[in-house]
XYZ file of C-alpha atoms in Angstrom:
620
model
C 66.978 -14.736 -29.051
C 69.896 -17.148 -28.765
C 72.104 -18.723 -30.877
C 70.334 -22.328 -30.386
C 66.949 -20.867 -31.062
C 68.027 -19.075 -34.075
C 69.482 -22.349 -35.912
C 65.827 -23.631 -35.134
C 64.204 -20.903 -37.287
C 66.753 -21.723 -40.334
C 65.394 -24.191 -42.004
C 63.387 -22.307 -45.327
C 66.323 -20.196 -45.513
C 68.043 -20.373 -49.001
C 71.052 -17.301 -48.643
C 74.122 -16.587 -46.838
C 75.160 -13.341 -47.034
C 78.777 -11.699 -46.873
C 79.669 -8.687 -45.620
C 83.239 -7.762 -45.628
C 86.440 -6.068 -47.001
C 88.594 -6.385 -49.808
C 90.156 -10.108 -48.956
C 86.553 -11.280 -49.062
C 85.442 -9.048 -51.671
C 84.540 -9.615 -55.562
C 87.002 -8.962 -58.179
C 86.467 -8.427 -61.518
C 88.565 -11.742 -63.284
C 89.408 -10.101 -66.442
C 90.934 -6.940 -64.890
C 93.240 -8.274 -61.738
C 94.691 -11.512 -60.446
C 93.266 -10.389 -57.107
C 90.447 -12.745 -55.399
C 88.311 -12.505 -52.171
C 87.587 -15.439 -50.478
C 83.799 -14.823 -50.317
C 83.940 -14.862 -54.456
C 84.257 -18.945 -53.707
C 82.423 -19.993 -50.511
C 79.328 -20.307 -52.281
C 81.125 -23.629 -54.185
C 80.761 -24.864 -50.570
C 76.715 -24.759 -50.457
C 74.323 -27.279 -51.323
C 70.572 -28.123 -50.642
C 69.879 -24.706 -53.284
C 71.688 -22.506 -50.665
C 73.279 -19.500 -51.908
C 76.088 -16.962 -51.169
C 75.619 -13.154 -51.534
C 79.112 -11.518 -51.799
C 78.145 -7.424 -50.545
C 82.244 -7.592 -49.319
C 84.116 -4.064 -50.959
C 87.701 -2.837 -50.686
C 88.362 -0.450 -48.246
C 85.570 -1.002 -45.806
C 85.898 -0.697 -42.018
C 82.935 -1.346 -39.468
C 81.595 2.331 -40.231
C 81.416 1.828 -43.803
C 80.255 -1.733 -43.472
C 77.202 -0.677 -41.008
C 76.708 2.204 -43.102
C 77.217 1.438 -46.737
C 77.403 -2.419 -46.751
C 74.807 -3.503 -44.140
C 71.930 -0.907 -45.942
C 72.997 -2.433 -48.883
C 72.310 -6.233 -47.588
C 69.526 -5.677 -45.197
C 67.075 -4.795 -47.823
C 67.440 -8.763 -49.720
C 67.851 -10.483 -45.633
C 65.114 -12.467 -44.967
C 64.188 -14.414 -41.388
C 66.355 -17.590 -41.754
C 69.360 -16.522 -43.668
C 72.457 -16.229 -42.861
C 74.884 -13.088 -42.597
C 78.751 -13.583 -42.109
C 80.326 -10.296 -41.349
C 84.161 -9.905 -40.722
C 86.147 -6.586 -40.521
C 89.596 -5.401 -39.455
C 92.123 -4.440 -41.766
C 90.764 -1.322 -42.800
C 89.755 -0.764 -38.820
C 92.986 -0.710 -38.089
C 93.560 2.862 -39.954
C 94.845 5.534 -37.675
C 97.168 2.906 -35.920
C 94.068 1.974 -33.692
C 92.214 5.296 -33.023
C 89.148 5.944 -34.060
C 88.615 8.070 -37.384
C 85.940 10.477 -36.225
C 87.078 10.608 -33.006
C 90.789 12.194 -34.612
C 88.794 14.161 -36.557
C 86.794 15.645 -33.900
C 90.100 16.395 -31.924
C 91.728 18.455 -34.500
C 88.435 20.404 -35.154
C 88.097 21.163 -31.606
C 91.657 22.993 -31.931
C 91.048 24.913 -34.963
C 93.184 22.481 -37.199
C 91.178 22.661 -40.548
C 93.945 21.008 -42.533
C 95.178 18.404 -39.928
C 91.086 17.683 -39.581
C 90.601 17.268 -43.295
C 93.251 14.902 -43.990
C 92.311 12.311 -41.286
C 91.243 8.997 -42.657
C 87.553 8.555 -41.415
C 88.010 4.639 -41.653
C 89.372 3.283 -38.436
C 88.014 2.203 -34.589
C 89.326 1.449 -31.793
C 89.175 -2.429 -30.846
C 87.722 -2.642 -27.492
C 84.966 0.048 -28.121
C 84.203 1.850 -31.477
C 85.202 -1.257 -33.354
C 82.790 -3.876 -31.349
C 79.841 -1.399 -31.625
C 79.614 -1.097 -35.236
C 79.775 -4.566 -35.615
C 76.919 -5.007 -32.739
C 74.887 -2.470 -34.588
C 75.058 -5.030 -37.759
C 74.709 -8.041 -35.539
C 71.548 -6.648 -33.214
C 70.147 -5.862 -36.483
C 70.243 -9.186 -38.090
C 68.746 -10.138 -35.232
C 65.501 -8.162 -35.730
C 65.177 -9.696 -39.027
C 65.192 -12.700 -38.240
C 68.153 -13.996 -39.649
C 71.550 -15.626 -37.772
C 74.691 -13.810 -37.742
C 77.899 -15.284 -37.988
C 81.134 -12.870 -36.806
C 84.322 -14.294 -38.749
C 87.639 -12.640 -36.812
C 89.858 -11.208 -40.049
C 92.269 -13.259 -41.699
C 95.489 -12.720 -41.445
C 98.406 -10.416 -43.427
C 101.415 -12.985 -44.147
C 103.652 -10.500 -41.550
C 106.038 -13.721 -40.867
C 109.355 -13.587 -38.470
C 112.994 -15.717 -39.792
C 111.117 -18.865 -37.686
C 108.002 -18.823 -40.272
C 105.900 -17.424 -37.621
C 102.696 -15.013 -37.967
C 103.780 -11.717 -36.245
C 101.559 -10.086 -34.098
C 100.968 -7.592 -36.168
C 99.887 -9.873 -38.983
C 97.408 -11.406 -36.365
C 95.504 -8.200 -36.160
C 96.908 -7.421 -32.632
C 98.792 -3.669 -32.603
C 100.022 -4.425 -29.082
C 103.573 -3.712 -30.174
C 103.045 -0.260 -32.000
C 99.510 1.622 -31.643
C 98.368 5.034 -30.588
C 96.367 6.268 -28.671
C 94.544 9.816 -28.277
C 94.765 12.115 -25.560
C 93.158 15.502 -24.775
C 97.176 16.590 -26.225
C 96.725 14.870 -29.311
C 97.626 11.278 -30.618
C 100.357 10.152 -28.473
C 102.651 6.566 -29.062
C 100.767 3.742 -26.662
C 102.845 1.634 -24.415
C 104.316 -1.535 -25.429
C 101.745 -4.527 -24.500
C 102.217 -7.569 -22.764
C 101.488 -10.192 -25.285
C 98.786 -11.890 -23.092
C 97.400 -8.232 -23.184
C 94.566 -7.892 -25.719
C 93.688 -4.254 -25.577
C 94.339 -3.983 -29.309
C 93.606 -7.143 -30.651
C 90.938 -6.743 -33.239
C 90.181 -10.477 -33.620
C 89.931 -10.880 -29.770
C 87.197 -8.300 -29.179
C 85.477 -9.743 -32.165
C 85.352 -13.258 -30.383
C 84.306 -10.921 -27.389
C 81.334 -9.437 -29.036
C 80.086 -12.522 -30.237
C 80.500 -14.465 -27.032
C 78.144 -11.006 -25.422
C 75.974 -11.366 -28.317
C 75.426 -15.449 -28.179
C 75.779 -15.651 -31.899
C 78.380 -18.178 -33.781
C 82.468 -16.988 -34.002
C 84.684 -18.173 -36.769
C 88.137 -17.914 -36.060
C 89.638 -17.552 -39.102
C 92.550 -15.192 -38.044
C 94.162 -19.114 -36.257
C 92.762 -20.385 -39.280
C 94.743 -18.348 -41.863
C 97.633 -18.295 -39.554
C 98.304 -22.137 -39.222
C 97.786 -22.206 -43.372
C 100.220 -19.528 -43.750
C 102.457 -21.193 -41.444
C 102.361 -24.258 -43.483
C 104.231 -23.294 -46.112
C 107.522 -22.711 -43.793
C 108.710 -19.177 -45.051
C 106.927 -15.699 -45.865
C 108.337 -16.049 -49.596
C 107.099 -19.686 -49.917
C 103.437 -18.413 -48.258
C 102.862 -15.691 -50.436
C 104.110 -16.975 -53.508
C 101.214 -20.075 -52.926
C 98.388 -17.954 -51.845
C 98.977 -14.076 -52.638
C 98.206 -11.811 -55.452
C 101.930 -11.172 -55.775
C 101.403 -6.943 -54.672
C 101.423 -7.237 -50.814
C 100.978 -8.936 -47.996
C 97.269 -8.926 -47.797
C 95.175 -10.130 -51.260
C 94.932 -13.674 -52.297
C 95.418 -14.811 -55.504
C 92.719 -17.706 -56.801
C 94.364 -20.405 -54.516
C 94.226 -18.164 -51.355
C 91.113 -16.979 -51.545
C 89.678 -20.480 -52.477
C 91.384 -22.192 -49.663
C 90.464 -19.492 -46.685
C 87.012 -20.261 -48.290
C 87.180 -23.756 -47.889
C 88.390 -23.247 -44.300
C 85.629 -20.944 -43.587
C 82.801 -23.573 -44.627
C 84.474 -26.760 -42.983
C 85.122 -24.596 -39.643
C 81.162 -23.856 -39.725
C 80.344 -27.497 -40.371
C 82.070 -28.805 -37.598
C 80.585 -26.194 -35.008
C 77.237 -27.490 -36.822
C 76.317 -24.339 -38.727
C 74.383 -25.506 -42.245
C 76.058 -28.665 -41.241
C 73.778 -30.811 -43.625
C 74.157 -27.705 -46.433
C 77.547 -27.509 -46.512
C 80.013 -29.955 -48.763
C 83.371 -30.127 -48.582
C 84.532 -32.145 -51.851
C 87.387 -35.076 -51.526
C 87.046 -35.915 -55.151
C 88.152 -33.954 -58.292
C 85.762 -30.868 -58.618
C 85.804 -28.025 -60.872
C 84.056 -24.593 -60.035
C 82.087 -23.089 -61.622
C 80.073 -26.446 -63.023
C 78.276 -24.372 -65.780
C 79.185 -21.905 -67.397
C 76.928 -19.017 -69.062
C 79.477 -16.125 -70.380
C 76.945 -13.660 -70.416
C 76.188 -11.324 -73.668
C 78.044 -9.756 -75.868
C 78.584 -8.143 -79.465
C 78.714 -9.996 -82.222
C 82.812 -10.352 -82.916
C 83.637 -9.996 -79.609
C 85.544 -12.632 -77.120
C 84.404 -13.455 -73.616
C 86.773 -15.298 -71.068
C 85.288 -16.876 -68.047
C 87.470 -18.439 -65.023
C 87.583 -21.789 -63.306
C 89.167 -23.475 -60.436
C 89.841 -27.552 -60.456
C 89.833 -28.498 -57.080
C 91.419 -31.929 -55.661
C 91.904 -32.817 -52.357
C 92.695 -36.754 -51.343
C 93.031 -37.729 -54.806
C 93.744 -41.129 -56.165
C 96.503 -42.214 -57.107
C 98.030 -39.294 -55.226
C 100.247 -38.330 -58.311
C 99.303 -37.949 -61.812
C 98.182 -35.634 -64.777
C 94.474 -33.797 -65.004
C 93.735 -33.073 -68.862
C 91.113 -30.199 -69.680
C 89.626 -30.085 -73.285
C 87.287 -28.022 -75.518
C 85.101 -28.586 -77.991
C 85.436 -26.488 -81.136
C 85.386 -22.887 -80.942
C 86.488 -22.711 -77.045
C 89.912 -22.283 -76.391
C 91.827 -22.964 -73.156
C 94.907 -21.161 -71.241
C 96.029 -20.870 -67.897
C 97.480 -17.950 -68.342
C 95.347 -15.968 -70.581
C 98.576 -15.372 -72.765
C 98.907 -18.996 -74.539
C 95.439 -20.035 -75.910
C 95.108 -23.812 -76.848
C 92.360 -26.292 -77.377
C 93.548 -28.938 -74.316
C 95.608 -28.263 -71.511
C 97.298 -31.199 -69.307
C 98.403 -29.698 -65.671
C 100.620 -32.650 -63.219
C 99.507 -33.172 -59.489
C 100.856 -34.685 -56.647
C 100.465 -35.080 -52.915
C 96.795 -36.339 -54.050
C 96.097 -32.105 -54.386
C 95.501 -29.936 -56.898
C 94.089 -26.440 -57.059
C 94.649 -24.655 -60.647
C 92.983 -22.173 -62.496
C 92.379 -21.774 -65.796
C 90.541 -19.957 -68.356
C 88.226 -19.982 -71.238
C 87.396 -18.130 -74.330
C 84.738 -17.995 -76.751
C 84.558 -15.549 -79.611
C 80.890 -15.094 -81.109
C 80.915 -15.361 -84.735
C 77.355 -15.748 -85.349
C 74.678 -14.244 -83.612
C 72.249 -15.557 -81.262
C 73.286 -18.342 -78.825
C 76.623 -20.494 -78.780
C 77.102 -23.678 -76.590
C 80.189 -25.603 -76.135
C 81.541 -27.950 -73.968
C 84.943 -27.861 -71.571
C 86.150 -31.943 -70.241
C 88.356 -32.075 -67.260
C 89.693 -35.738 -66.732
C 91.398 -37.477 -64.191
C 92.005 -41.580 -64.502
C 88.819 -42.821 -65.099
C 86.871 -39.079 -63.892
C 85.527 -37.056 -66.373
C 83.410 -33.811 -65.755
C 81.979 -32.591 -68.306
C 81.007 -28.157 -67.976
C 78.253 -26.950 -70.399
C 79.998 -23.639 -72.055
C 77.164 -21.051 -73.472
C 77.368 -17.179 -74.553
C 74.826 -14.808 -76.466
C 75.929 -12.238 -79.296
C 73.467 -9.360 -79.404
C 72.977 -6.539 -81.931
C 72.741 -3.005 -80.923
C 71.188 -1.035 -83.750
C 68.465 1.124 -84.401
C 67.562 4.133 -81.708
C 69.756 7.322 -81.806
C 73.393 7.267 -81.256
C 74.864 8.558 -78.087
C 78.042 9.666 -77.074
C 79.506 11.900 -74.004
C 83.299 12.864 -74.404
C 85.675 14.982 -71.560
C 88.742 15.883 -72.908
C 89.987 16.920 -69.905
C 92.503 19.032 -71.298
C 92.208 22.831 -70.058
C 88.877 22.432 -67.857
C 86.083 19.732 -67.047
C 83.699 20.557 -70.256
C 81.890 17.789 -72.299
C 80.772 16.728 -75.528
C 77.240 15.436 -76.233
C 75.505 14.007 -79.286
C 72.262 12.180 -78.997
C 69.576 12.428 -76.518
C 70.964 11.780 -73.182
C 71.920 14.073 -70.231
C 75.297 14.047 -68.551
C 76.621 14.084 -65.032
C 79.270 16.503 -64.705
C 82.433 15.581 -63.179
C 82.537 15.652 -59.332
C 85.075 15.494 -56.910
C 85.028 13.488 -53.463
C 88.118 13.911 -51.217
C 89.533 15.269 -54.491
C 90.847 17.989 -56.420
C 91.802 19.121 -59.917
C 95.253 20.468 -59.088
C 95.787 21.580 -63.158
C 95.783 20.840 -66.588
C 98.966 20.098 -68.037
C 101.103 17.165 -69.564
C 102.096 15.174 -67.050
C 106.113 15.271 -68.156
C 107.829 15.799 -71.394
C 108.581 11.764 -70.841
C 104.928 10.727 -70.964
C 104.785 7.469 -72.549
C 101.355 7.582 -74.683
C 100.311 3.965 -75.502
C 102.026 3.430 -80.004
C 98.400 3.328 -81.374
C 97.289 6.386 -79.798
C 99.552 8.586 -82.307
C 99.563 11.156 -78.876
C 102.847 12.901 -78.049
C 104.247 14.185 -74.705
C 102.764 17.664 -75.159
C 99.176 16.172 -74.427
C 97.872 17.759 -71.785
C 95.668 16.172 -68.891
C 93.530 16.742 -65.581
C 95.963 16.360 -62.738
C 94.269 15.648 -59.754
C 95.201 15.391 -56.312
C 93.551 14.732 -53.029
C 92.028 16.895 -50.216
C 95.206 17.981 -47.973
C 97.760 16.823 -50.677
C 99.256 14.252 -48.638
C 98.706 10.481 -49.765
C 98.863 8.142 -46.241
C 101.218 5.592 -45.885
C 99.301 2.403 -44.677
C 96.510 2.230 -47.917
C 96.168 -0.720 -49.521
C 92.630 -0.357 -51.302
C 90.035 2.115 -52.337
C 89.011 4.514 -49.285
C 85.420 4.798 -50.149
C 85.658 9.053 -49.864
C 87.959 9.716 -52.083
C 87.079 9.238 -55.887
C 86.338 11.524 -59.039
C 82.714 10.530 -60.846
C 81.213 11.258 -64.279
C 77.784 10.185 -65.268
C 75.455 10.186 -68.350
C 71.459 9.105 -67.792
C 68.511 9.241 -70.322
C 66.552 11.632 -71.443
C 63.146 11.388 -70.103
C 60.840 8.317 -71.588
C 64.145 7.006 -73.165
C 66.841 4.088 -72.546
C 70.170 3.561 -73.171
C 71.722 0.898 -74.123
C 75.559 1.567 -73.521
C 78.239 -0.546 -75.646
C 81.400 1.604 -74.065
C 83.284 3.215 -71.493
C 86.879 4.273 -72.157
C 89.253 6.752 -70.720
C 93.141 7.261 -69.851
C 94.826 7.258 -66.682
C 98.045 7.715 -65.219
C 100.091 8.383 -62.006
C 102.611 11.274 -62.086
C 105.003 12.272 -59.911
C 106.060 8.679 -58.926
C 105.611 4.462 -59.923
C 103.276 4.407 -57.010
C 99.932 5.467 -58.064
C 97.523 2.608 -57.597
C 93.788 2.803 -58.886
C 90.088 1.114 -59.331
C 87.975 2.101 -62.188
C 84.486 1.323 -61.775
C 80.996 1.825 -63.190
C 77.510 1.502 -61.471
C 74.060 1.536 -62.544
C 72.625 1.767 -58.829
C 74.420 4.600 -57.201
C 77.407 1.892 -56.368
C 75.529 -0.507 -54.340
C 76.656 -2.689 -56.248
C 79.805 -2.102 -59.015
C 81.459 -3.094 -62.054
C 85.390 -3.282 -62.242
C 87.166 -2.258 -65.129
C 90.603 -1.290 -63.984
C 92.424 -2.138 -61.418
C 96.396 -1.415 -61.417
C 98.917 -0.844 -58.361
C 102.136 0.841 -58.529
C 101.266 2.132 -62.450
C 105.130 3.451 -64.050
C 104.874 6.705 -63.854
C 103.968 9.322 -67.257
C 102.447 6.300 -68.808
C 98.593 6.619 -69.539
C 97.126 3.399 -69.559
C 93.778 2.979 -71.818
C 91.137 1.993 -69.503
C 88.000 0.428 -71.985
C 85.059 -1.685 -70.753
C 82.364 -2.985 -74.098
C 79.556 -3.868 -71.541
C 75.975 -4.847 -72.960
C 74.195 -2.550 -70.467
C 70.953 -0.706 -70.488
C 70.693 2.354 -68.283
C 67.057 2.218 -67.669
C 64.649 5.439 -68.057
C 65.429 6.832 -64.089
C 68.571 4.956 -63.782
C 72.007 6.896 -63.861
C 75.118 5.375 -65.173
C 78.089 6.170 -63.095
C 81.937 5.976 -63.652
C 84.492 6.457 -61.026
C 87.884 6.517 -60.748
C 89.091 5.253 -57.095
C 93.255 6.093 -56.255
C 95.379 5.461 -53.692
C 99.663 5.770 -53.546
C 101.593 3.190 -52.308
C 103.231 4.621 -49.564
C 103.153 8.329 -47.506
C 103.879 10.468 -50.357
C 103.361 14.219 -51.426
C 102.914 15.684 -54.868
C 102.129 12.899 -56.375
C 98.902 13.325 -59.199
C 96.394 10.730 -60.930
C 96.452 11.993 -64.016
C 92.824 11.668 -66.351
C 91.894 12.121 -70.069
C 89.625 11.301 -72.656
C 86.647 9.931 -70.807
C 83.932 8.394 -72.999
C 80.412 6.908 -72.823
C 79.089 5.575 -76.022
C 75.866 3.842 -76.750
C 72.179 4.437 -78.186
C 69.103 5.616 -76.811
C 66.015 3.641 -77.532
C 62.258 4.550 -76.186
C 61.829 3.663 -73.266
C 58.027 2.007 -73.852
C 59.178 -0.134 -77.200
C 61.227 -3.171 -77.382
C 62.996 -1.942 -80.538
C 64.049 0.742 -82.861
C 62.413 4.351 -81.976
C 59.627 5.564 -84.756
C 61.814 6.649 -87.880
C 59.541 8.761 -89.708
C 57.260 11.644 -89.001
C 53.610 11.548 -89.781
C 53.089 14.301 -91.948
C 50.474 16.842 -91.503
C 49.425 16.100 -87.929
C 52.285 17.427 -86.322
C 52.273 20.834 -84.786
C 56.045 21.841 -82.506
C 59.870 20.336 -83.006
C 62.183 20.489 -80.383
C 65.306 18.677 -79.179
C 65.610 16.672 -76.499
C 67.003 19.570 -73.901
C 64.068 21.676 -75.182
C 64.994 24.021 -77.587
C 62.154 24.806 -80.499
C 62.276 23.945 -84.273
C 60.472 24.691 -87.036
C 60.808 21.818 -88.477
C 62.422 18.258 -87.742
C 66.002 17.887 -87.563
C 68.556 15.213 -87.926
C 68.680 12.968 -85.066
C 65.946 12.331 -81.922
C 63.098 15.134 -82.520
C 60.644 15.496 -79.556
C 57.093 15.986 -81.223
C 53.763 17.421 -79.722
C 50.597 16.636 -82.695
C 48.286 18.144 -83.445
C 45.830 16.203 -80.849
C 48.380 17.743 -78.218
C 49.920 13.948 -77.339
C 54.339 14.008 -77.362
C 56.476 11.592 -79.698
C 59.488 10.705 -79.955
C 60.934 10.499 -83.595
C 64.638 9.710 -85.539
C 64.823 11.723 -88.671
């Protein structure tokens, strides 16, 4: 089917989907500065389209066929829209392909040398244009139009302000290649000469394939090139920890850039606006549920381009309650921000604490001259009570062993790519955080990964490498979780990096709830997420931790304690508070919820067959 004939079929569809690394991926706003570009293209949409960000740190074109793309396929429908654009993380193995290296070093006997090899990577003209054709011919069969975006740029820029071609995804200058001897250095490439030009051979495959290309490596690289100087660049657009993740104004703008380069090659053409005015994203604003007492923040993004006059002052105001910062430091009830060059992109942020429970609504005014948009503010307080009380606890101080109370069953701590190296304190410097009352002595699970040697060109989670913990329900139960917490820290060295997530659907999707890069070494950080979550009877709640090191390093640990899950376990069949009291007389066997037999019922969830042989569940 060709390109033409699949924009004919498009016109129920209501989703584009996004498939894609971490500078298109979604990022947790209370727990990094970081932003992916796909986390704003949907503010580009109209006509009730949709955008479906499935983008994750890390990923290559192997893990985005095989993790991503199963993922996505199962919610594509004939008519939508997939957007799929790899390369930084292809680029692993300085161009070879992962399994390929692998397979080498096996084939010799190398054990070691085979289990350290990063299994992320291709190689541009071959590996790296199949797994995206897999994704593509896929697509396909379903119906739906796939769009292959080449990757955007790292702001590598020369004295003159120029992109290098390294930054341009092109490892002509310094690649290698691997031979029947082993990897060997390639030869220096013309630079007309695109053998190893990952954005070339994805405007290749999608010229073979007849499906729309989005150049957004020129793109990014004329923006980038805008601003004069690296320093200048990265300081406008960058997260402000390397030369690859956008900050709110990065992200936002590659976005925007993405969605007017489709509309003028007439993809969604009529779906797509591109605003000239003042705007402000998101419109509405629902911050989700919480506890009663607790605070929730939400982001937003004022967006002005060709604004009139071209200089001036945007105000932003809250009604009572709401408070304003840009910062997240300095909370305020208005905020006044100046513009000029008739732009402005600025972020800022707002907080509601819920005092009462049920429902609170408030209301957020950004003005500009004689503009005024007005953004409906709502959040929910919720009450967790009733049920049995649950609670998992790793100490993680001389071996991997839990505490339970409450009718659950846990997950025991497993390794990926990952080993505990030993229990100790991590140096007679450790920093504990003041409140903590901990001393230097405390010991915890130092953990290192497979073959000991961190590599030196990570800049994200490498999706085989993590340590997990899990808790689930007992059977016929749910729970209703109200907190995660633990303590990490790097040892050895201030470049320990990190991602702390949890998952309810065996990480298809995620949760962030840490993310830190270079963490000062001996200094556990607290790590604490207060999510209103219910792991569903069948469902498994999992927490991982995800590390990298900044830089080729040895020795170097991630250092873990004091893991806990809290929550309460409600049945599974009622809306509310498990039965309380025992019907006496009728019943006929006690036991707890792992099985064990009572003659009578004790404190806590009882499990309780009467005498007409039917099961309950009871709280005494």
């Amino acid at each position: 089917m060709t390109f033409a004939v699949l924009l004919a079929t498009a016109g129920s569809a209501k989703k584009v989907h996004t498939l894609g690394d971490s500078t298109m991926a979604p990022y947790d706003e209370s727990a990094t500065v970081t932003r992916g570009w796909g986390m704003y293209f949907g503010q580009f949409l109209t006509n009730g389209w949709t955008s479906i960000n499935y983008a994750k740190g890390g990923r290559d074109t192997y893990t985005g066929y095989s993790e991503l793309w199963q993922t996505a396929k199962k919610q594509v429908q004939a008519g939508d829209y997939v957007i799929i654009t790899f390369g930084h993380n292809d680029e692993k193995n300085s161009g070879m392909d992962g399994y390929q290296l692998r397979d080498y070093y096996l084939s010799i006997g190398d054990q070691t040398a085979a289990n350290a090899v990063d299994l992320r990577g291709s190689i541009p003209s071959t590996t790296y244009k199949q797994n995206l054709a897999k994704i593509v011919d896929e697509a396909i069969a379903l119906g739906a139009i796939p769009i292959i975006c080449s990757p955007v740029c790292r702001s590598y820029m020369d004295g003159s302000g120029k992109v290098q071609r390294n930054g341009r995804h092109d490892l002509g200058d310094n690649y290698k290649v691997l031979t029947e001897n082993g990897p060997k250095d390639g030869p220096k490439l013309a630079a007309d000469d695109h053998t190893m030009d990952y954005a070339y051979h994805s405007e290749q495959l999608a010229k073979e394939k007849n499906v729309a290309f989005i150049d957004l490596t020129t793109a990014t690289k004329t923006l980038y090139e805008s601003y004069g100087t690296r320093t200048k660049c990265e300081a406008a657009l960058f997260d402000g920890q390397g030369s690859t993740h956008f900050n709110t104004t990065g992200a936002l703008l590659v976005a925007r850039e993405c969605a007017r380069l489709m509309k003028a090659q007439g993809i969604l053409a009529e779906n797509i606006v591109l605003p000239t005015d003042l705007s402000v994203s998101p419109a509405t604003a629902d911050l989700g549920e919480a506890y009663k007492g607790q605070t929730l923040q939400k982001e937003f993004t004022i967006n002005g381009f060709g604004l009139s006059p071209e200089e001036g002052t945007v105000t932003i105001t809250a009604s009572d309650g709401i408070q304003l910062s840009f910062d997240k430091k300095d909370w305020q009830q208005s905020l006044s921000v100046d513009y000029n060059s008739a732009t402005l992109i600025k972020t800022f942020y707002a907080q509601l604490t819920l005092t009462q429970n049920g429902t609170t609504t408030g209301t957020v005014t950004v003005k500009q001259g004689d503009k005024a948009i007005e953004i409906p503010i709502s959040a929910t307080a919720v009450v967790l009570d009733g049920g049995a009380e649950v609670k998992a606890y790793w100490r993680l101080e001389k071996d991997d062993s839990y505490e339970l109370t409450g009718p659950a069953v846990v997950l025991p701590e497993t390794f990926q790519g990952m080993y505990v190296q030993r229990y100790s304190n991590p140096n007679a410097n450790t920093v504990w955080p003041d409140w903590t009352d901990f001393d230097a002595s405390r010991k915890m699970q130092r953990n290192l990964l497979t073959g000991d040697a961190w590599p030196a060109d990570e800049i994200d989670d490498n999706p085989d490498r993590y340590i997990q913990w899990g808790i689930k329900p007992a059977e016929g139960m749910d729970l209703k979780i109200d907190l995660i917490s633990l303590f990490v820290s790097g040892c050895g060295g201030n470049g320990m990096c990190c991602h702390v997530y949890y998952s309810t659907d065996n990480f298809e999707t995620r949760t962030t709830m840490f993310e830190m890069k270079k963490m000062p070494a001996n200094n556990p950080q607290y790590v604490e997420a207060k999510p209103v979550l219910t792991v569903k009877d069948g469902q498994e709640l999992l927490v991982r931790v995800y590390p990298w090191y900044n830089g080729s390093a040895t020795g170097k640990t991630i250092c873990l304690s004091d893991l806990t899950i809290h929550g309460m376990a409600v049945d599974a069949s009622a809306t509310g508070v498990i039965e309380v009291k025992a019907i006496k007389g009728v019943e006929s066997a006690f036991f707890t919820v792992d099985g064990r037999s009572h003659t009578q019922m004790q404190r806590g969830l009882n499990i309780v067959r009467m005498q007409d042989g039917s099961i309950r569940k009871m709280i005494y």
